[in-house]
Amino acid sequence: MQNLIERAAQAIRRSRKTIALTGAGISAESGIPTFRDPGGLWDRYDPEEYATIQAFRSDPAKGWPMMKDFTELKTAKPNPGHHGLAQLEQMGMLHCIITQNVDNLHQAAGNRDVIEFHGNMRQVVCMSCRKLLPLDEISLDTLPPYCSCKGVFKPAGVFFGEPIPVDAMYRSQEAAQSCDLILVIGTSTVVYPAADIPRISKDLEKKPKYNSVNLCHIKRYGGRREVLSYSPKESGAQVIEINPEKTDLTQRISDFIIQEKAGVAIPQIVAAIKAMAS
Ligand code: OAD
């Protein structure tokens, strides 16, 4: 393990542009359950029933209680994994974070360039007039909450079937294509288009271009999604995963995986970088 920590530290030191893609796993040590690990959110709520835009449209009162759970995550604090990434940014060694998380913990840790790929839960959007309001400014006493135009408010997080925010999509593609190292931390990489980001980084030749892509789950492809075929080590950016479990990326895309909790591995990588510099 120490060997891999040092390899990652060396790769970051040598990299011209490092970015990170994060998922729910990085916040697990802050006490926020992931989606697909045992006991995760999708064990309690069927995403087809609660997290698609079609389900929300047909019964917003049913979807809101789960969303309220999210909004009550406000008490969670960044953990050493988040703080480690903030330190890397301050050291000039991390260009940006693309996060699928809506918990605001990267920003709370001090990262300044965080691309919120799945939107955020700090705001609500009216489904009729598209007005955006801070969540704090609306009452959740009666659900669903309504806008003054009588439209239903929806959390500004992206639901399955909704498009990824255009700016986040554009900036993520640009970062994925221009980086030479991507850290893929705490994500199962089964939700698209986020799961394409490391693939785009790896395969600089193919450069997929999206204008608008709706959020979807691998299940909708009827199982395993087609993976671009090439020899993982031969082209594009280096891909380093930090995840206690192997993922779809591990064999085909990643250069290597550090099978450890983010809150353990990331501070060790930062310490190794500092030791190498001194
Ligand atoms: P998942 O729940 O699918 O995956 C969490 C990953 O984190 C797994 O691969 C775990 O092995 C790993 N993990 C668990 N604890 C960890 C730790 N301490 N350190 C590092 N890794 C750890 O969550 P995501 O991949 O983020 O979208 O899910 C992607 C999207 O699916 C979410 O953004 C959400 C969900 O449906 C929406 O709801 C829009």
XYZ file of C-alpha atoms and ligand atoms in Angstrom:
317
model
C 0.000 0.000 0.000
C 2.773 2.430 0.955
C 4.315 1.767 -2.424
C 1.090 2.803 -4.185
C 0.758 5.913 -2.006
C 4.241 6.966 -3.042
C 3.490 6.146 -6.675
C 0.411 8.378 -6.543
C 2.372 11.162 -4.821
C 5.072 10.983 -7.461
C 2.495 11.006 -10.272
C 0.831 14.134 -8.828
C 4.205 15.868 -8.421
C 5.120 15.145 -12.036
C 1.706 15.922 -13.493
C 1.084 19.077 -15.507
C -2.640 19.058 -14.703
C -4.334 16.830 -12.127
C -8.090 16.747 -11.665
C -10.318 14.664 -9.377
C -13.669 12.983 -9.946
C -15.401 12.260 -6.649
C -18.462 10.309 -5.583
C -20.378 9.433 -2.453
C -17.504 7.342 -1.040
C -15.433 10.402 -0.202
C -18.204 11.590 2.122
C -18.801 8.198 3.749
C -16.356 9.026 6.535
C -18.356 12.211 7.191
C -21.269 9.962 8.120
C -23.182 10.297 4.832
C -24.271 6.905 3.494
C -23.326 6.089 -0.094
C -25.971 5.020 -2.604
C -25.019 1.458 -3.519
C -23.017 0.069 -0.606
C -25.021 -2.166 1.775
C -27.359 0.065 3.790
C -26.961 2.812 1.169
C -29.667 5.240 0.088
C -30.829 3.046 -2.788
C -31.419 0.186 -0.321
C -33.981 2.402 1.368
C -35.428 4.142 -1.657
C -35.855 2.611 -5.103
C -34.275 5.182 -7.438
C -36.787 4.367 -10.181
C -39.569 5.270 -7.784
C -37.982 8.247 -6.045
C -35.159 9.714 -8.099
C -36.371 9.960 -11.678
C -37.778 13.210 -12.978
C -40.799 11.306 -14.318
C -41.601 9.954 -10.840
C -41.098 13.391 -9.286
C -43.381 15.035 -11.859
C -46.146 12.527 -11.305
C -45.984 12.712 -7.490
C -43.745 15.461 -6.073
C -45.104 14.967 -2.559
C -43.655 11.438 -2.595
C -40.189 12.518 -3.751
C -39.705 15.410 -1.357
C -39.308 13.498 1.938
C -36.199 11.751 0.563
C -34.909 15.113 -0.656
C -35.488 16.483 2.805
C -33.132 13.771 4.096
C -30.481 15.214 1.776
C -31.066 18.751 2.912
C -30.689 17.667 6.505
C -27.131 16.591 5.734
C -26.150 20.156 6.560
C -24.656 19.014 9.853
C -22.043 16.791 8.139
C -18.464 18.076 8.244
C -15.611 17.547 5.773
C -13.339 14.622 6.674
C -9.565 14.194 6.147
C -10.183 13.093 2.527
C -11.900 16.398 1.689
C -9.257 18.362 3.592
C -6.480 16.524 1.746
C -7.942 17.544 -1.628
C -8.244 21.137 -0.415
C -4.565 21.045 0.558
C -3.632 19.709 -2.869
C -5.476 22.610 -4.492
C -3.724 25.098 -2.195
C -0.369 23.520 -3.085
C -1.181 24.156 -6.776
C -1.383 20.413 -7.443
C -5.091 19.988 -8.107
C -6.722 21.902 -10.913
C -10.377 21.186 -10.093
C -12.774 18.670 -8.613
C -15.687 17.275 -10.591
C -18.074 15.956 -7.972
C -21.225 13.915 -8.250
C -21.985 14.809 -4.637
C -24.499 17.402 -3.570
C -23.305 17.702 0.039
C -21.139 20.842 -0.352
C -18.304 19.239 1.646
C -15.541 19.981 -0.891
C -16.425 23.660 -0.735
C -16.653 23.486 3.073
C -13.142 22.003 3.153
C -11.863 24.968 1.153
C -11.695 23.808 -2.465
C -12.437 26.736 -4.704
C -12.896 25.030 -8.058
C -15.624 22.439 -7.627
C -17.775 21.462 -10.598
C -21.116 20.207 -9.312
C -21.931 17.641 -11.981
C -25.234 16.597 -10.401
C -26.311 20.079 -9.364
C -26.767 20.984 -5.720
C -29.246 20.735 -2.902
C -28.702 24.261 -1.600
C -31.192 25.625 -4.080
C -34.639 24.802 -5.380
C -35.983 25.451 -8.857
C -39.605 26.096 -9.800
C -40.747 23.508 -12.348
C -43.025 26.059 -14.022
C -41.252 29.439 -14.106
C -37.691 28.040 -13.492
C -37.089 30.524 -10.664
C -34.101 29.500 -8.510
C -34.215 30.162 -4.783
C -31.922 29.237 -1.890
C -33.428 26.287 -0.049
C -33.200 28.255 3.190
C -35.716 30.746 1.841
C -38.581 28.296 1.445
C -40.622 26.437 4.016
C -40.593 22.645 4.001
C -43.390 22.394 6.553
C -45.822 21.298 3.845
C -44.552 19.156 0.983
C -44.181 19.714 -1.853
C -43.253 23.385 -1.531
C -44.870 25.737 -4.060
C -43.574 28.804 -5.880
C -45.554 32.069 -5.905
C -46.484 31.197 -9.533
C -48.131 27.995 -8.162
C -45.480 25.765 -9.754
C -43.861 23.006 -7.677
C -40.345 23.551 -6.346
C -37.835 20.815 -7.038
C -34.403 20.540 -5.418
C -31.733 21.811 -7.822
C -29.967 18.434 -7.730
C -30.144 16.479 -10.991
C -32.687 13.664 -11.127
C -32.376 10.603 -13.369
C -33.673 11.605 -16.783
C -32.703 15.270 -16.377
C -29.865 16.948 -18.239
C -26.543 17.636 -16.568
C -26.179 21.412 -16.021
C -24.663 22.761 -19.250
C -21.817 24.655 -17.630
C -20.811 21.625 -15.516
C -20.908 19.378 -18.566
C -18.836 21.719 -20.655
C -16.222 22.430 -17.985
C -15.914 18.758 -17.040
C -15.295 17.669 -20.594
C -12.710 20.349 -21.031
C -10.955 19.332 -17.805
C -11.179 15.627 -18.653
C -9.630 16.181 -22.059
C -6.863 18.504 -20.945
C -5.650 16.771 -17.762
C -2.797 14.304 -17.653
C -3.824 12.727 -14.333
C -7.255 12.043 -12.909
C -7.910 10.828 -9.372
C -11.165 8.861 -9.268
C -12.247 8.791 -5.650
C -15.154 7.029 -3.956
C -17.360 6.387 -6.949
C -18.759 3.142 -8.313
C -18.696 4.708 -11.828
C -22.014 3.215 -12.879
C -23.895 6.460 -13.446
C -23.509 8.234 -16.773
C -22.343 10.601 -18.101
C -20.125 11.107 -14.999
C -18.648 7.633 -15.476
C -17.440 8.672 -18.921
C -15.135 11.344 -17.487
C -12.155 9.059 -16.713
C -12.699 7.350 -20.051
C -12.525 10.686 -21.843
C -9.312 11.505 -19.954
C -7.807 8.187 -20.868
C -8.718 8.145 -24.497
C -7.594 11.484 -25.836
C -8.039 10.402 -29.430
C -11.786 9.794 -29.344
C -12.861 12.937 -27.483
C -16.626 12.337 -27.247
C -18.552 15.581 -27.440
C -21.815 15.990 -25.617
C -24.154 18.900 -25.998
C -26.796 17.650 -23.646
C -26.832 14.348 -21.848
C -29.461 13.122 -19.461
C -28.445 11.418 -16.267
C -28.863 7.695 -16.512
C -28.064 4.560 -14.659
C -26.200 1.620 -16.089
C -29.356 -0.485 -15.694
C -30.941 1.488 -18.482
C -28.360 0.144 -20.860
C -29.499 -3.320 -19.860
C -26.415 -4.168 -17.834
C -22.792 -3.459 -18.563
C -22.257 -0.474 -20.762
C -20.000 -0.703 -23.755
C -16.532 0.337 -22.730
C -14.224 1.918 -25.257
C -11.599 -0.654 -26.050
C -7.930 0.174 -25.894
C -5.043 -0.854 -23.817
C -5.451 1.134 -20.578
C -1.846 1.952 -20.078
C -1.065 3.067 -23.578
C -2.718 6.440 -24.035
C -4.191 9.514 -22.423
C -4.091 10.618 -18.827
C -3.096 8.449 -15.907
C -6.123 7.232 -13.953
C -5.636 6.494 -10.260
C -8.555 5.192 -8.236
C -8.950 5.532 -4.481
C -11.668 3.154 -3.359
C -11.736 0.218 -0.920
C -13.538 -1.778 -3.639
C -12.663 -2.430 -7.259
C -14.975 -0.853 -9.846
C -15.756 -1.150 -13.553
C -12.791 1.115 -14.222
C -10.273 -0.902 -12.281
C -9.300 -3.549 -14.822
C -9.936 -1.673 -18.039
C -9.161 1.978 -17.468
C -7.256 2.614 -14.251
C -3.498 2.558 -14.101
C -3.836 1.438 -10.511
C -6.167 1.494 -7.545
C -5.364 2.339 -3.939
C -7.764 0.042 -2.080
C -8.186 2.178 0.981
C -10.657 4.677 2.444
C -10.311 8.164 0.966
C -9.945 9.682 4.450
C -6.902 7.476 5.031
C -5.267 7.440 1.596
C -5.533 11.104 0.598
C -3.784 12.547 3.707
C -1.039 9.940 3.243
C -0.570 11.019 -0.374
C -0.374 14.684 0.688
C 2.172 13.806 3.387
C 4.247 11.827 0.868
C 4.236 14.780 -1.566
C 5.423 17.087 1.217
C 8.133 14.622 2.230
C 9.354 14.387 -1.370
C 9.516 18.160 -1.635
C 11.608 18.614 1.509
P -22.082 4.784 -5.073
O -22.851 4.529 -3.827
O -22.579 4.176 -6.315
O -20.586 4.302 -4.878
C -19.845 4.669 -3.748
C -18.442 4.157 -3.934
O -17.662 4.627 -2.849
C -18.305 2.645 -3.953
O -17.488 2.253 -5.056
C -17.617 2.324 -2.620
O -16.750 1.187 -2.705
C -16.830 3.589 -2.395
N -16.507 3.889 -0.983
C -17.204 3.570 0.125
N -16.594 4.071 1.227
C -15.491 4.720 0.789
C -14.459 5.457 1.444
N -14.442 5.635 2.768
N -13.478 5.993 0.676
C -13.484 5.834 -0.669
N -14.434 5.148 -1.329
C -15.431 4.609 -0.621
O -21.952 6.382 -5.207
P -21.574 7.247 -6.507
O -20.617 6.533 -7.370
O -21.223 8.601 -6.023
O -26.770 10.442 -8.384
O -22.975 7.315 -7.232
C -23.093 8.090 -8.399
C -24.448 8.716 -8.474
O -25.435 7.703 -8.291
C -24.741 9.703 -7.374
O -24.281 10.994 -7.658
C -26.236 9.684 -7.289
C -26.484 8.202 -7.429
O -27.688 7.831 -7.976
C -27.990 10.986 -8.263
O -28.774 10.636 -7.430
C -28.287 12.039 -9.228
